[in-house]
Each structure stands twice: as structure tokens, then as C-alpha cells.
């Protein structure tokens, strides 16, 4: 087992350093370990996954690795070898030590060092696996609407690429307004997703989530909620929704790897309720995730 490398002071505010692995070896947190002209850094030419880690075990790692492959294929990148990624994950979580009881794991694969423009040169990619402690989301999470849209016809729609600057801007707007997520429409004015989450809205006696054709990411948590709800007869399904639904729905929930199923307390300062159905969705996810931490695709 590898021991954690010495931490550095590069992550201000971090009580426990991240464990970081780059292209075959653990490196000290904050240590410069990626080529300055990595195309992932220069133009965002890369893909990534974020998993939650519970009691030292990554949740739904297989689903995340399959999506990493799909994202890489969508960019025309070779996905990293699965065995290598899984071994790196084990090494990183061992290095994180007791902090792996509740952590966030990030797997990033880029096209590797490249030119200063958008053209990609063939070559070895860069693989980074990192984990850091994860604090639970506080209760009473709020979201806001934003004026920017997701482009469901984009070349990278539905791919989890490292080009996340749009999400950074939208999330910063949410933070300015005291919220923890921003919810986006697509170019057709339909509800799409959050900057790092899928969205579920109560309409009548059902919970509805936008279909993948909306341009949203195929969230692993969204998939599991839909699957487990169908198996247990809970009315949760995909449906197109106008963005304006956020202004009238009594209940809105988010799904993501770090949130699981998270009821929102408000959208744009409009208070929301959590119904028995919403609570059942939260309970269903928690129960089924505890029974199987690596659901298969
Ligand atoms: C844009 C976006 N949508 C949805 C999600 C939710 O996906 P998952 O449930 O796999 O975490 C994420 C995850 O970070 C995301 O970045």
C-alpha cells in the first residue's frame, strides 16, 4: 500500500489534503505534476467523472467508468484503461486514509500535452485521479434560474468534458444569490439540468425529469432513481418540461453523485415543499444505494 505523500500548502482552507495520482504515481497535493501545455488545460480537451466515496468505497464506479468511456468516445479520445483507473482509485483512497470515510473522487482524462490552439495531436493522454474529503450538503439547499442556456445541439451535449466554464459562471451566479445550484434551460426553452446535477420536478402526482434529448448529462444518480423507482412502483419518469415549470412546481429535487436525491427548499426565493413522494424518492435512493454500491449499467 502506498503512503500519502507530504501535503503542501497549495489548497488554502483544506483541513485534510487531497490524495492525488498522476499518470502512474501518487504526487503530493499541490505538487505541479501535469505538463503546462496539457490540452486539457489549454482548451478543456478532456473528460472527467466525480463519484462519492462512502466508507472507503467509491459508489457506482462501474457506471462512472462507462460514462467516462462514452464521454471520451464523444470527444474522439481514447479512454484510459479501466484496470489502470481502478488501480489508481484504490491507491488514492488508501492514501486518503480515514478521510476516505466520506470523500469525493475525481477521475480526469485529457488528450495530454498538445499545441496552443484547438487542434489535437496524437499522443499519450494524461490521467489524474484525486480524492478529497466531502462534507455533507447542508439541509435547505436553494437553486436559482439563470439567463444562460444549455445547447442540446452542441458537439459536446451530454458529454462530461473538462470544459466546464459555463457551469462555473452559472454556479457563481447562484452563490452570489445565496443558492448552491443554478438550473438551466436548453435552447428550446425546456428545462435541462443544473451545473452539476439533474433536476426532478413534481407535477401532479408524479416526479418528472427532463429526457436526455434536453441536452442534460446522463446522470448516474438520475439513472438509478429512474431504475429503482420503476422497480418499486414509484411514479418517477422522464418528460419534457417548460423552463417556466420552475416558477410554479410545488417541489423540485436535484440528483447528483454528491447529493444523491436532494429536495430543494427554494427556487429563486420561492419556497418549496417536500411531499411524501419526494421523501419516498430520497428514502428509496438511500436504501438501494446502501444495498448495492456498484450497480451495473
Ligand atoms: C452537468 C451535470 N449534470 C448532471 C450531473 C449529475 O450526474 P451524476 O448523478 O452522475 O453525478 C452532473 C454531475 O456532476 C453534471 O456535471
Tab-separated table of C-alpha atoms and ligand atoms in Angstrom:
chain	number	residue	atom	x	y	z
A	1	UNK	CA	0.000	0.000	0.000
A	2	UNK	CA	1.300	3.459	-0.850
A	3	UNK	CA	1.658	6.024	1.846
A	4	UNK	CA	0.289	9.530	1.369
A	5	UNK	CA	2.867	11.950	0.020
A	6	UNK	CA	3.635	15.037	2.051
A	7	UNK	CA	0.955	17.689	1.753
A	8	UNK	CA	1.779	21.174	0.573
A	9	UNK	CA	0.122	24.490	1.282
A	10	UNK	CA	-1.401	24.757	-2.207
A	11	UNK	CA	-5.048	24.191	-1.187
A	12	UNK	CA	-5.906	27.003	1.213
A	13	UNK	CA	-8.623	26.109	3.673
A	14	UNK	CA	-8.319	22.361	3.184
A	15	UNK	CA	-8.301	20.661	6.585
A	16	UNK	CA	-7.202	17.336	5.051
A	17	UNK	CA	-5.064	17.302	1.922
A	18	UNK	CA	-6.312	15.669	-1.224
A	19	UNK	CA	-4.709	12.438	-2.378
A	20	UNK	CA	-3.580	12.875	-5.966
A	21	UNK	CA	-2.328	10.354	-8.529
A	22	UNK	CA	-0.988	11.435	-11.925
A	23	UNK	CA	-0.003	9.083	-14.733
A	24	UNK	CA	1.138	6.200	-12.577
A	25	UNK	CA	2.171	7.626	-9.221
A	26	UNK	CA	0.872	9.467	-6.201
A	27	UNK	CA	2.082	13.054	-6.056
A	28	UNK	CA	1.954	15.495	-3.138
A	29	UNK	CA	-1.206	17.608	-3.011
A	30	UNK	CA	-0.384	20.853	-4.805
A	31	UNK	CA	2.712	19.442	-6.495
A	32	UNK	CA	2.944	20.520	-10.177
A	33	UNK	CA	2.588	17.207	-11.966
A	34	UNK	CA	0.840	17.943	-15.277
A	35	UNK	CA	2.512	19.397	-18.368
A	36	UNK	CA	1.869	23.141	-18.630
A	37	UNK	CA	0.634	22.688	-22.206
A	38	UNK	CA	-1.693	19.806	-21.457
A	39	UNK	CA	-4.549	20.201	-23.941
A	40	UNK	CA	-6.999	19.640	-21.099
A	41	UNK	CA	-5.653	22.818	-19.521
A	42	UNK	CA	-5.137	24.769	-22.747
A	43	UNK	CA	-8.587	24.200	-24.304
A	44	UNK	CA	-10.526	21.876	-21.987
A	45	UNK	CA	-9.843	18.837	-24.183
A	46	UNK	CA	-10.642	16.172	-21.631
A	47	UNK	CA	-13.324	14.262	-19.784
A	48	UNK	CA	-13.982	13.572	-16.143
A	49	UNK	CA	-16.086	11.807	-13.541
A	50	UNK	CA	-16.946	12.594	-9.943
A	51	UNK	CA	-18.030	9.821	-7.572
A	52	UNK	CA	-18.841	9.923	-3.919
A	53	UNK	CA	-16.842	7.642	-1.636
A	54	UNK	CA	-18.537	6.058	1.369
A	55	UNK	CA	-16.533	4.115	3.951
A	56	UNK	CA	-13.587	3.972	1.583
A	57	UNK	CA	-15.595	2.567	-1.353
A	58	UNK	CA	-16.471	4.531	-4.477
A	59	UNK	CA	-20.194	4.474	-5.196
A	60	UNK	CA	-21.316	3.315	-8.666
A	61	UNK	CA	-17.759	3.243	-10.022
A	62	UNK	CA	-18.714	0.985	-12.937
A	63	UNK	CA	-21.458	3.363	-14.103
A	64	UNK	CA	-18.997	6.246	-13.860
A	65	UNK	CA	-16.326	4.379	-15.842
A	66	UNK	CA	-18.824	3.534	-18.580
A	67	UNK	CA	-19.817	7.213	-18.824
A	68	UNK	CA	-16.132	8.232	-18.900
A	69	UNK	CA	-15.719	5.935	-21.908
A	70	UNK	CA	-18.783	7.428	-23.625
A	71	UNK	CA	-17.563	10.982	-22.975
A	72	UNK	CA	-14.087	10.116	-24.287
A	73	UNK	CA	-15.574	8.497	-27.411
A	74	UNK	CA	-17.715	11.588	-27.960
A	75	UNK	CA	-14.575	13.749	-27.960
A	76	UNK	CA	-12.664	11.243	-30.100
A	77	UNK	CA	-10.290	10.480	-27.245
A	78	UNK	CA	-9.013	7.065	-26.209
A	79	UNK	CA	-10.459	6.245	-22.796
A	80	UNK	CA	-7.883	5.299	-20.161
A	81	UNK	CA	-7.575	1.588	-19.482
A	82	UNK	CA	-10.157	0.507	-16.954
A	83	UNK	CA	-7.706	-1.626	-14.936
A	84	UNK	CA	-5.329	1.306	-14.633
A	85	UNK	CA	-8.113	3.619	-13.451
A	86	UNK	CA	-9.416	1.102	-10.921
A	87	UNK	CA	-5.903	0.521	-9.523
A	88	UNK	CA	-5.319	4.271	-9.277
A	89	UNK	CA	-8.641	4.688	-7.449
A	90	UNK	CA	-7.599	2.042	-4.902
A	91	UNK	CA	-4.224	3.721	-4.423
A	92	UNK	CA	-5.718	7.184	-3.979
A	93	UNK	CA	-8.367	6.046	-1.495
A	94	UNK	CA	-5.750	4.164	0.526
A	95	UNK	CA	-3.604	7.302	0.541
A	96	UNK	CA	-6.533	9.428	1.728
A	97	UNK	CA	-6.708	7.254	4.845
A	98	UNK	CA	-9.537	7.817	7.344
A	99	UNK	CA	-10.790	10.791	5.311
A	100	UNK	CA	-11.997	8.246	2.720
A	101	UNK	CA	-14.938	7.591	5.068
A	102	UNK	CA	-16.723	10.364	3.194
A	103	UNK	CA	-14.944	11.709	0.162
A	104	UNK	CA	-15.261	12.961	-3.387
A	105	UNK	CA	-13.308	11.086	-6.028
A	106	UNK	CA	-12.409	12.728	-9.314
A	107	UNK	CA	-11.117	10.939	-12.402
A	108	UNK	CA	-9.859	13.207	-15.175
A	109	UNK	CA	-8.528	12.062	-18.544
A	110	UNK	CA	-7.225	14.572	-21.078
A	111	UNK	CA	-5.668	14.262	-24.511
A	112	UNK	CA	-2.281	15.114	-22.943
A	113	UNK	CA	0.275	17.741	-23.964
A	114	UNK	CA	-0.732	19.491	-27.178
A	115	UNK	CA	-0.424	22.652	-29.232
A	116	UNK	CA	-1.539	26.118	-28.167
A	117	UNK	CA	-4.668	26.008	-30.314
A	118	UNK	CA	-7.646	23.697	-30.602
A	119	UNK	CA	-6.046	21.146	-32.887
A	120	UNK	CA	-5.207	17.929	-31.095
A	121	UNK	CA	-2.002	15.997	-31.742
A	122	UNK	CA	-1.995	12.224	-31.265
A	123	UNK	CA	-0.104	11.136	-28.197
A	124	UNK	CA	-0.377	9.749	-24.721
A	125	UNK	CA	-3.191	11.199	-22.684
A	126	UNK	CA	-2.981	12.422	-19.111
A	127	UNK	CA	-4.820	10.604	-16.336
A	128	UNK	CA	-5.390	12.218	-12.957
A	129	UNK	CA	-7.223	10.529	-10.086
A	130	UNK	CA	-7.776	12.584	-6.946
A	131	UNK	CA	-9.847	12.331	-3.791
A	132	UNK	CA	-10.610	14.832	-1.056
A	133	UNK	CA	-12.890	14.826	1.995
A	134	UNK	CA	-16.535	15.585	1.263
A	135	UNK	CA	-18.775	17.433	3.712
A	136	UNK	CA	-22.482	16.612	3.641
A	137	UNK	CA	-24.697	19.148	1.884
A	138	UNK	CA	-26.447	21.387	4.421
A	139	UNK	CA	-30.231	20.979	4.610
A	140	UNK	CA	-32.345	23.645	2.929
A	141	UNK	CA	-30.468	23.834	-0.373
A	142	UNK	CA	-31.700	26.521	-2.769
A	143	UNK	CA	-31.365	26.919	-6.522
A	144	UNK	CA	-31.759	29.825	-8.906
A	145	UNK	CA	-32.739	30.241	-12.524
A	146	UNK	CA	-30.173	31.861	-14.840
A	147	UNK	CA	-30.407	33.562	-18.250
A	148	UNK	CA	-27.930	31.204	-19.966
A	149	UNK	CA	-28.881	28.058	-21.867
A	150	UNK	CA	-27.529	24.573	-22.378
A	151	UNK	CA	-27.109	23.867	-26.098
A	152	UNK	CA	-28.739	20.488	-26.680
A	153	UNK	CA	-27.314	20.531	-30.242
A	154	UNK	CA	-23.723	21.204	-29.155
A	155	UNK	CA	-20.980	18.823	-30.304
A	156	UNK	CA	-20.387	18.043	-26.637
A	157	UNK	CA	-24.008	17.870	-25.419
A	158	UNK	CA	-24.352	15.087	-22.890
A	159	UNK	CA	-20.580	14.614	-22.549
A	160	UNK	CA	-18.850	15.223	-19.246
A	161	UNK	CA	-15.953	17.254	-20.595
A	162	UNK	CA	-13.462	19.354	-18.671
A	163	UNK	CA	-14.836	22.443	-20.482
A	164	UNK	CA	-16.997	23.446	-17.522
A	165	UNK	CA	-16.512	27.227	-17.574
A	166	UNK	CA	-20.218	27.794	-18.368
A	167	UNK	CA	-21.059	25.868	-15.231
A	168	UNK	CA	-18.531	27.864	-13.225
A	169	UNK	CA	-20.167	31.144	-14.279
A	170	UNK	CA	-23.705	29.905	-13.602
A	171	UNK	CA	-22.771	28.438	-10.219
A	172	UNK	CA	-21.012	31.674	-9.242
A	173	UNK	CA	-24.307	33.494	-10.013
A	174	UNK	CA	-26.132	31.049	-7.764
A	175	UNK	CA	-23.609	31.611	-4.958
A	176	UNK	CA	-23.993	35.394	-5.269
A	177	UNK	CA	-27.689	34.869	-4.650
A	178	UNK	CA	-27.201	32.585	-1.645
A	179	UNK	CA	-28.018	29.381	-3.543
A	180	UNK	CA	-25.992	26.243	-4.178
A	181	UNK	CA	-27.151	25.385	-7.691
A	182	UNK	CA	-28.187	27.126	-10.904
A	183	UNK	CA	-30.792	25.478	-13.136
A	184	UNK	CA	-30.572	25.895	-16.895
A	185	UNK	CA	-33.000	25.762	-19.795
A	186	UNK	CA	-31.943	24.463	-23.207
A	187	UNK	CA	-32.173	26.498	-26.424
A	188	UNK	CA	-35.798	25.358	-26.914
A	189	UNK	CA	-36.806	26.842	-23.574
A	190	UNK	CA	-37.175	23.457	-21.936
A	191	UNK	CA	-35.887	22.614	-18.500
A	192	UNK	CA	-32.489	20.894	-18.824
A	193	UNK	CA	-30.309	20.454	-15.706
A	194	UNK	CA	-28.162	22.120	-13.079
A	195	UNK	CA	-24.472	22.973	-13.321
A	196	UNK	CA	-23.599	19.726	-11.565
A	197	UNK	CA	-26.903	17.963	-11.109
A	198	UNK	CA	-30.023	16.678	-12.836
A	199	UNK	CA	-33.373	18.128	-11.908
A	200	UNK	CA	-36.630	16.432	-10.918
A	201	UNK	CA	-39.903	18.360	-10.676
A	202	UNK	CA	-43.206	17.397	-9.058
A	203	UNK	CA	-46.096	17.712	-11.498
A	204	UNK	CA	-49.450	16.348	-10.357
A	205	UNK	CA	-48.818	13.053	-8.611
A	206	UNK	CA	-45.549	12.340	-10.411
A	207	UNK	CA	-41.895	13.290	-10.295
A	208	UNK	CA	-40.659	14.237	-13.774
A	209	UNK	CA	-37.100	14.679	-15.040
A	210	UNK	CA	-36.060	16.030	-18.457
A	211	UNK	CA	-35.122	13.392	-21.057
A	212	UNK	CA	-31.544	13.099	-22.354
A	213	UNK	CA	-32.686	14.826	-25.589
A	214	UNK	CA	-32.937	18.010	-23.487
A	215	UNK	CA	-29.125	18.083	-23.592
A	216	UNK	CA	-28.679	17.135	-19.952
A	217	UNK	CA	-25.934	14.833	-18.779
A	218	UNK	CA	-26.952	11.204	-18.359
A	219	UNK	CA	-26.522	11.446	-14.602
A	220	UNK	CA	-25.730	8.220	-12.794
A	221	UNK	CA	-27.957	9.241	-9.874
A	222	UNK	CA	-30.784	10.172	-12.261
A	223	UNK	CA	-30.449	6.765	-13.930
A	224	UNK	CA	-30.528	4.933	-10.602
A	225	UNK	CA	-33.505	6.930	-9.332
A	226	UNK	CA	-35.454	6.168	-12.531
A	227	UNK	CA	-34.470	2.476	-12.403
A	228	UNK	CA	-35.152	1.908	-8.724
A	229	UNK	CA	-38.390	3.922	-8.829
A	230	UNK	CA	-39.633	1.804	-11.763
A	231	UNK	CA	-38.758	-1.386	-9.871
A	232	UNK	CA	-40.627	-0.267	-6.772
A	233	UNK	CA	-43.609	1.384	-8.441
A	234	UNK	CA	-42.757	4.965	-7.517
A	235	UNK	CA	-44.087	7.411	-10.156
A	236	UNK	CA	-40.837	8.928	-11.446
A	237	UNK	CA	-40.349	9.268	-15.202
A	238	UNK	CA	-38.794	11.298	-17.996
A	239	UNK	CA	-40.794	14.124	-19.573
A	240	UNK	CA	-40.190	17.363	-21.436
A	241	UNK	CA	-40.928	20.302	-19.188
A	242	UNK	CA	-41.039	24.019	-19.942
A	243	UNK	CA	-38.404	26.012	-18.045
A	244	UNK	CA	-41.293	28.016	-16.544
A	245	UNK	CA	-42.275	24.906	-14.583
A	246	UNK	CA	-39.612	26.016	-12.092
A	247	UNK	CA	-41.791	29.048	-11.336
A	248	UNK	CA	-44.858	27.015	-10.369
A	249	UNK	CA	-43.849	23.496	-9.304
A	250	UNK	CA	-44.528	22.896	-5.605
A	251	UNK	CA	-41.479	20.666	-5.299
A	252	UNK	CA	-38.092	20.433	-7.063
A	253	UNK	CA	-35.325	17.947	-6.316
A	254	UNK	CA	-31.769	17.551	-7.572
A	255	UNK	CA	-29.872	14.342	-8.214
A	256	UNK	CA	-26.095	14.046	-8.326
A	257	UNK	CA	-23.302	11.858	-7.093
A	258	UNK	CA	-22.577	14.028	-4.080
A	259	UNK	CA	-26.223	14.909	-3.360
A	260	UNK	CA	-27.986	11.606	-4.128
A	261	UNK	CA	-31.602	12.893	-4.174
A	262	UNK	CA	-31.783	16.360	-2.655
A	263	UNK	CA	-35.084	18.207	-2.118
A	264	UNK	CA	-34.734	21.951	-2.670
A	265	UNK	CA	-36.070	24.443	-0.145
A	266	UNK	CA	-36.499	27.200	-2.732
A	267	UNK	CA	-36.013	28.200	-6.346
A	268	UNK	CA	-35.412	31.946	-6.850
A	269	UNK	CA	-36.602	32.615	-3.279
A	270	UNK	CA	-39.938	30.876	-3.938
A	271	UNK	CA	-40.306	28.392	-1.069
A	272	UNK	CA	-40.901	24.743	-1.972
A	273	UNK	CA	-42.356	21.841	-0.060
A	274	UNK	CA	-41.234	18.236	0.132
A	275	UNK	CA	-44.121	15.837	-0.405
A	276	UNK	CA	-44.481	12.243	0.741
A	277	UNK	CA	-43.461	11.235	-2.803
A	278	UNK	CA	-40.335	13.373	-2.631
A	279	UNK	CA	-39.415	11.871	0.734
A	280	UNK	CA	-40.053	8.396	-0.683
A	281	UNK	CA	-37.614	9.138	-3.539
A	282	UNK	CA	-34.948	10.243	-1.047
A	283	UNK	CA	-35.523	7.133	1.092
A	284	UNK	CA	-35.581	4.786	-1.905
A	285	UNK	CA	-32.237	6.068	-3.167
A	286	UNK	CA	-30.569	5.858	0.247
A	287	UNK	CA	-31.872	2.340	0.867
A	288	UNK	CA	-30.986	0.885	-2.538
A	289	UNK	CA	-27.563	2.585	-2.618
A	290	UNK	CA	-26.767	1.060	0.780
A	291	UNK	CA	-27.704	-2.380	-0.587
A	292	UNK	CA	-25.555	-2.164	-3.730
A	293	UNK	CA	-22.670	0.264	-4.064
A	294	UNK	CA	-21.732	-0.793	-7.597
A	295	UNK	CA	-24.937	-1.096	-9.645
A	296	UNK	CA	-24.306	-2.376	-13.134
A	297	UNK	CA	-25.197	-0.493	-16.333
B	1	LIG	C1	-23.806	18.947	-15.782
B	1	LIG	C2	-24.126	17.813	-14.875
B	1	LIG	N1	-25.367	17.285	-14.897
B	1	LIG	C3	-25.715	16.269	-14.084
B	1	LIG	C4	-24.809	15.738	-13.174
B	1	LIG	C5	-25.231	14.609	-12.283
B	1	LIG	O1	-24.579	13.410	-12.660
B	1	LIG	P1	-24.268	12.276	-11.589
B	1	LIG	O2	-25.565	11.878	-10.981
B	1	LIG	O3	-23.654	11.179	-12.392
B	1	LIG	O4	-23.330	12.857	-10.597
B	1	LIG	C6	-23.515	16.241	-13.138
B	1	LIG	C7	-22.542	15.681	-12.199
B	1	LIG	O5	-21.618	16.292	-11.781
B	1	LIG	C8	-23.160	17.287	-14.011
B	1	LIG	O6	-21.924	17.797	-14.003
